[in-house]
Short mmCIF file of C-alpha atoms in Angstrom, two decimals:
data_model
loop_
_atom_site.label_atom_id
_atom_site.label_comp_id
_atom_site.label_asym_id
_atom_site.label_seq_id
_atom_site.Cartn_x
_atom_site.Cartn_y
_atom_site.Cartn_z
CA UNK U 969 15.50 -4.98 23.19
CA UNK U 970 13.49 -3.16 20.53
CA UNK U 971 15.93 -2.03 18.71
CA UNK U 972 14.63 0.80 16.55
CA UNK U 973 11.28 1.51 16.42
CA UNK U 974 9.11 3.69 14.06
CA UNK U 975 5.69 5.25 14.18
CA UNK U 976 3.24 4.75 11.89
CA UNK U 977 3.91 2.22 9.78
CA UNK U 978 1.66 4.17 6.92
CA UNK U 979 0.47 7.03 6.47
CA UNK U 980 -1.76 8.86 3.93
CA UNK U 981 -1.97 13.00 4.17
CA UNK U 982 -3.39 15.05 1.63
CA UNK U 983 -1.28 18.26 -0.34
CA UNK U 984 -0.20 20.52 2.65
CA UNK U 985 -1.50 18.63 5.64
CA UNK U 986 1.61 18.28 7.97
CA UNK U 987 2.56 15.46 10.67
CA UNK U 988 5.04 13.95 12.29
CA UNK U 989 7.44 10.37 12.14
CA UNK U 990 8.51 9.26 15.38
CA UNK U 991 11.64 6.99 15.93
CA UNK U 992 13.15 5.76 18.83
CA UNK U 993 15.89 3.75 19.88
CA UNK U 994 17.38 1.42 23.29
CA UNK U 995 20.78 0.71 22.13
CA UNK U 996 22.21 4.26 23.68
CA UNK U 997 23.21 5.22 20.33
CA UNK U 998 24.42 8.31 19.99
CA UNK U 999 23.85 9.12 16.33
CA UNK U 1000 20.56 8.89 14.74
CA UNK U 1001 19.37 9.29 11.29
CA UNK U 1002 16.54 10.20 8.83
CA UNK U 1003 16.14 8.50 5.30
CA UNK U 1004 13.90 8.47 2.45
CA UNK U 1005 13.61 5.82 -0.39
CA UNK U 1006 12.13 5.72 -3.28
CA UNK U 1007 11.05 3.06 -5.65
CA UNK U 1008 13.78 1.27 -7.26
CA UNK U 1009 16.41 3.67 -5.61
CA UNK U 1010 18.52 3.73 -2.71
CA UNK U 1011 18.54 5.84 0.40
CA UNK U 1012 19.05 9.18 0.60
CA UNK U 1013 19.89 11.07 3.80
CA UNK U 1014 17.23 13.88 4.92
CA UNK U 1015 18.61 14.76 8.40
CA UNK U 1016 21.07 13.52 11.35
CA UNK U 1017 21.59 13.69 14.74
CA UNK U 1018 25.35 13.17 15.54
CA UNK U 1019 24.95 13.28 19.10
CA UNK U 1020 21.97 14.58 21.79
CA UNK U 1021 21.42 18.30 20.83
CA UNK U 1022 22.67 18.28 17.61
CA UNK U 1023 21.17 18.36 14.17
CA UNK U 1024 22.55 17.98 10.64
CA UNK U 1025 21.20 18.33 7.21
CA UNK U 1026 21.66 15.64 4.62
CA UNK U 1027 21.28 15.44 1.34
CA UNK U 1028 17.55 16.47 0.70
CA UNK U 1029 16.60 18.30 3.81
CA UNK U 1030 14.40 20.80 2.20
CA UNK U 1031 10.43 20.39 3.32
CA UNK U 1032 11.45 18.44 6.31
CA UNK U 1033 12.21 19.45 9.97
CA UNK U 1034 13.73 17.13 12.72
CA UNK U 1035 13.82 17.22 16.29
CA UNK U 1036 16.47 15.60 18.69
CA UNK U 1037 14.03 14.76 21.90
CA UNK U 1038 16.76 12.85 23.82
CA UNK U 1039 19.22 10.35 23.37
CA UNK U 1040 16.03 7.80 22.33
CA UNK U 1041 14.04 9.94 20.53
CA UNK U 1042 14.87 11.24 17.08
CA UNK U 1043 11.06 12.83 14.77
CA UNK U 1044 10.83 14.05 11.50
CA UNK U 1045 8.24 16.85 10.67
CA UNK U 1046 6.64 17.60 7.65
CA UNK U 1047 5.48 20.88 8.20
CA UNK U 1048 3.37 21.23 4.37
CA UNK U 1049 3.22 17.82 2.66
CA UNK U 1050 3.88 17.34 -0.82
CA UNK U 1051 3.42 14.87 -3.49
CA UNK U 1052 6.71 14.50 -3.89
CA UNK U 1053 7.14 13.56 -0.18
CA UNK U 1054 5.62 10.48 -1.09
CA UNK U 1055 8.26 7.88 0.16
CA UNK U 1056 9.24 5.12 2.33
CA UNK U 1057 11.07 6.59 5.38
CA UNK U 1058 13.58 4.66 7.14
CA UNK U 1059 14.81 6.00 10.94
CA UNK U 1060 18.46 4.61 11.63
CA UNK U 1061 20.61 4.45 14.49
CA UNK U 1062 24.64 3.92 14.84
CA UNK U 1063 26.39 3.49 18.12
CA UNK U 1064 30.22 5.36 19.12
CA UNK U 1065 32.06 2.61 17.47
CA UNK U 1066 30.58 4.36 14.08
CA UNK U 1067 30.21 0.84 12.47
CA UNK U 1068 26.89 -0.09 11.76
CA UNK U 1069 23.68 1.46 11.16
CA UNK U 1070 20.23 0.08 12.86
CA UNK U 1071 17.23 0.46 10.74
CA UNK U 1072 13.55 1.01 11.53
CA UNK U 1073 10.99 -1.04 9.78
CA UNK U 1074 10.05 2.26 8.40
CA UNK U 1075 7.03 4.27 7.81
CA UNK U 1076 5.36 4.64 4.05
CA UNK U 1077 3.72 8.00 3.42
CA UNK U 1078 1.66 8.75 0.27
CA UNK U 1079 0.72 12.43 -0.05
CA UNK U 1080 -2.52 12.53 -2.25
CA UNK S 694 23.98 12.59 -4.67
CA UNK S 695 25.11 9.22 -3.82
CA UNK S 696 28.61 8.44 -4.45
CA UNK S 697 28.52 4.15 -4.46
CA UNK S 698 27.59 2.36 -7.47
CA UNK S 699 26.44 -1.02 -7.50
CA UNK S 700 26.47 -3.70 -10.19
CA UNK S 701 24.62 -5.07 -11.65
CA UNK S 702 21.41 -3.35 -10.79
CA UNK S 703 19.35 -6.58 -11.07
CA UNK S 704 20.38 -10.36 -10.94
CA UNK S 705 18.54 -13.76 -11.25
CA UNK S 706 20.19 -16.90 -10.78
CA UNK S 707 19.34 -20.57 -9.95
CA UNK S 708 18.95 -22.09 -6.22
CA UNK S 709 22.31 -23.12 -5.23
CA UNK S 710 24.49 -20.74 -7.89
CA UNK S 711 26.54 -18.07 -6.59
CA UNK S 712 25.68 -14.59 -6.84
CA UNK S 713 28.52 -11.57 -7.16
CA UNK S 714 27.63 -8.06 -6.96
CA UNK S 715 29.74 -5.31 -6.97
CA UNK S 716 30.03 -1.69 -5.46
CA UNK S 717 32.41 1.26 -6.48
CA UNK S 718 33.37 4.56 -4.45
CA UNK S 719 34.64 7.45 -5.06
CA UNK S 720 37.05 8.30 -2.68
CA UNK S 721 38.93 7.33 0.70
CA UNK S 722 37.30 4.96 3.16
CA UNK S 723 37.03 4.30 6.64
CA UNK S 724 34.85 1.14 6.12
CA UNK S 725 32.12 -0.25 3.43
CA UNK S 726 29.33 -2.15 4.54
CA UNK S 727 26.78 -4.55 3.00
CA UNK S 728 22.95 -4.36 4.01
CA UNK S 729 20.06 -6.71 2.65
CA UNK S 730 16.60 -5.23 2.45
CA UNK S 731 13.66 -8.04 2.12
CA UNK S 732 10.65 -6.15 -0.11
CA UNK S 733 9.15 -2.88 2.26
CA UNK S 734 11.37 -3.71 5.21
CA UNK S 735 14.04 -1.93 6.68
CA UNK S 736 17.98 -2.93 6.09
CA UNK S 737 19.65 -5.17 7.93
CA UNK S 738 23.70 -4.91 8.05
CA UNK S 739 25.68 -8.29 6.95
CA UNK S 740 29.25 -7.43 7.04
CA UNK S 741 31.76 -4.75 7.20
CA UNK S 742 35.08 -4.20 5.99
CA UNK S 743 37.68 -2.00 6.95
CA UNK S 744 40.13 0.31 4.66
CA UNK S 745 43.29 -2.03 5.82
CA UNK S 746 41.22 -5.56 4.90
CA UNK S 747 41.42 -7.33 2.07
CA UNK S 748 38.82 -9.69 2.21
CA UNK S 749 36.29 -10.87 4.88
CA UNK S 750 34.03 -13.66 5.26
CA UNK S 751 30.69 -14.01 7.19
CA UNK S 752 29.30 -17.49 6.59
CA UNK S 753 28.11 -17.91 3.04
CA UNK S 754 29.35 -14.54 2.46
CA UNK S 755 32.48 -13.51 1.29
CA UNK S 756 33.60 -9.50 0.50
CA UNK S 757 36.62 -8.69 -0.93
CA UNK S 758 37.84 -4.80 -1.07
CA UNK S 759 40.44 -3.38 -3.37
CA UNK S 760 41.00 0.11 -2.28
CA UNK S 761 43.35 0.51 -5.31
CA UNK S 762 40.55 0.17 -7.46
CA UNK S 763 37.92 1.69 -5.15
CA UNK S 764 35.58 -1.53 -5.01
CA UNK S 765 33.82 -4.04 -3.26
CA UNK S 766 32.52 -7.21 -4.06
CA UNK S 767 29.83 -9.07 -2.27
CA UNK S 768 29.88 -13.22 -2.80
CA UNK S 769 27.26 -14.94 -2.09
CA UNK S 770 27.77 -18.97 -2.11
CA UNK S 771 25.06 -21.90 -2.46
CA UNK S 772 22.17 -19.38 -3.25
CA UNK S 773 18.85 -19.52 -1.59
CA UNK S 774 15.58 -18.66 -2.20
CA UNK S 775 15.51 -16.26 1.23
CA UNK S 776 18.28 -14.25 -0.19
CA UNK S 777 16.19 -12.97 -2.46
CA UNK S 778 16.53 -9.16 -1.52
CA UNK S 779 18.04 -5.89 -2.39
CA UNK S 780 21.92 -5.43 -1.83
CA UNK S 781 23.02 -1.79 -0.90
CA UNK S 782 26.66 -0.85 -0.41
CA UNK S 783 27.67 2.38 1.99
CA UNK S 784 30.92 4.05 2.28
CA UNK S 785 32.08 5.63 5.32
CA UNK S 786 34.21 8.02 4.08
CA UNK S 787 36.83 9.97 5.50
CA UNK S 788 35.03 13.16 5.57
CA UNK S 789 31.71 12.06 5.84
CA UNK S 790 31.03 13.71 9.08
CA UNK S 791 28.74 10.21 10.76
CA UNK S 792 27.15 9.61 7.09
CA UNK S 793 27.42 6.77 5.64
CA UNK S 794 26.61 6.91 1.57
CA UNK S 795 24.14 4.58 -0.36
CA UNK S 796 24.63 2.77 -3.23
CA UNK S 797 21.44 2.03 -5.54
CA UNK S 798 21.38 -1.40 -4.78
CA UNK S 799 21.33 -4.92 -6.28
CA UNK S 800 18.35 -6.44 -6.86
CA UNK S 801 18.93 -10.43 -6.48
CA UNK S 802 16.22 -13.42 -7.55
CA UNK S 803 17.25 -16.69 -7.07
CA UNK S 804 15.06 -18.91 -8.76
CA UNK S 805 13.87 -22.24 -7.25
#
């Protein structure tokens, strides 16, 4: 098993370019998640999926767009990159027990 | 805005000490969980306690939860130089809806 899996691994856009993070997960999880980190800080929630079909927003959701694919698949768009976008984003995954969360290796974007 | 708060935000200790850090919430729990993050990787879970446990141990690891107090304290015995890492705490609360929420993190040295 893969686990969870995250594409790219970097990334450098320029002020308004847009593109997409892919995630994906084999553990039939049900809920999957979007976070970003930044230096020194912890992780803050952007968007979750709860269940197939379903979308949530977290805590900073603004500039970002998601997409529930399937039960697998779980992207995160940015539609007009910023600077401030610049960030290490982390895909996560959590099964129906609702114990644990599965991380990606995650993907670091600089915006220039 | 993230409602754990870890202590202390950075420690260094000797090979072989042990290292104690410490997480606070806010209110009623489900579970709180301990991750490790290695420099630029993703997290990886260690242990998790429930709202009726006490204290729980994982093999050099030992948390203790005081839900009177609203805290958590992560014990790590016979240091090594691998566990050198960030420590995040995350609360599933009540109400959180499939969230889990981050603490800021520890970050631990152990010194050879």
């Amino acid at each position: 098993n893969a686990g969870v899996t995250q594409t790219p691994k970097f990334q450098v856009l320029k002020t308004g370019q847009s593109m997409t993070l892919q995630c994906a997960q084999d553990m039939n999880h049900n809920s999957m998640y979007w976070y970003r980190q930044d230096p020194g800080m912890g992780l803050r929630l952007i968007y979750y999926s709860a269940s197939e079909g379903t979308t949530d927003k977290g805590e900073v959701p603004n500039g970002y767009n998601v997409s529930r694919l399937n039960k697998r698949e779980f992207s995160l768009r940015l539609e007009s990159a910023a600077p401030s976008q610049t960030s290490v984003y982390f895909c996560a995954s959590r099964g129906l027990a609702l114990d644990e969360q599965y991380f990606g290796p995650g993907t670091r974007l600089t915006v220039t | 805005s993230q409602q754990g708060e870890e202590d202390p935000q950075a420690l260094s200790i000797q090979e072989g000490e042990n290292a104690t850090m410490n997480c606070s919430y806010k209110t009623s729990i489900n579970n709180l969980q301990w991750y490790r993050q290695n420099s630029g990787r993703g997290l990886v879970h260690l242990i998790l306690i429930r709202s009726n446990e006490r204290e729980k141990h994982s093999g050099r690891l030992r948390v203790t939860l005081d839900t009177s107090k609203k805290s958590s304290s992560l014990l790590i015995t016979a240091s090594r130089a691998a566990d050198t890492a960030s420590y995040f705490c995350a609360t599933d609360y009540r109400d959180s809806n499939y969230q889990l929420i981050w603490g800021a993190g520890t970050k631990l040295i152990i010194k050879p």
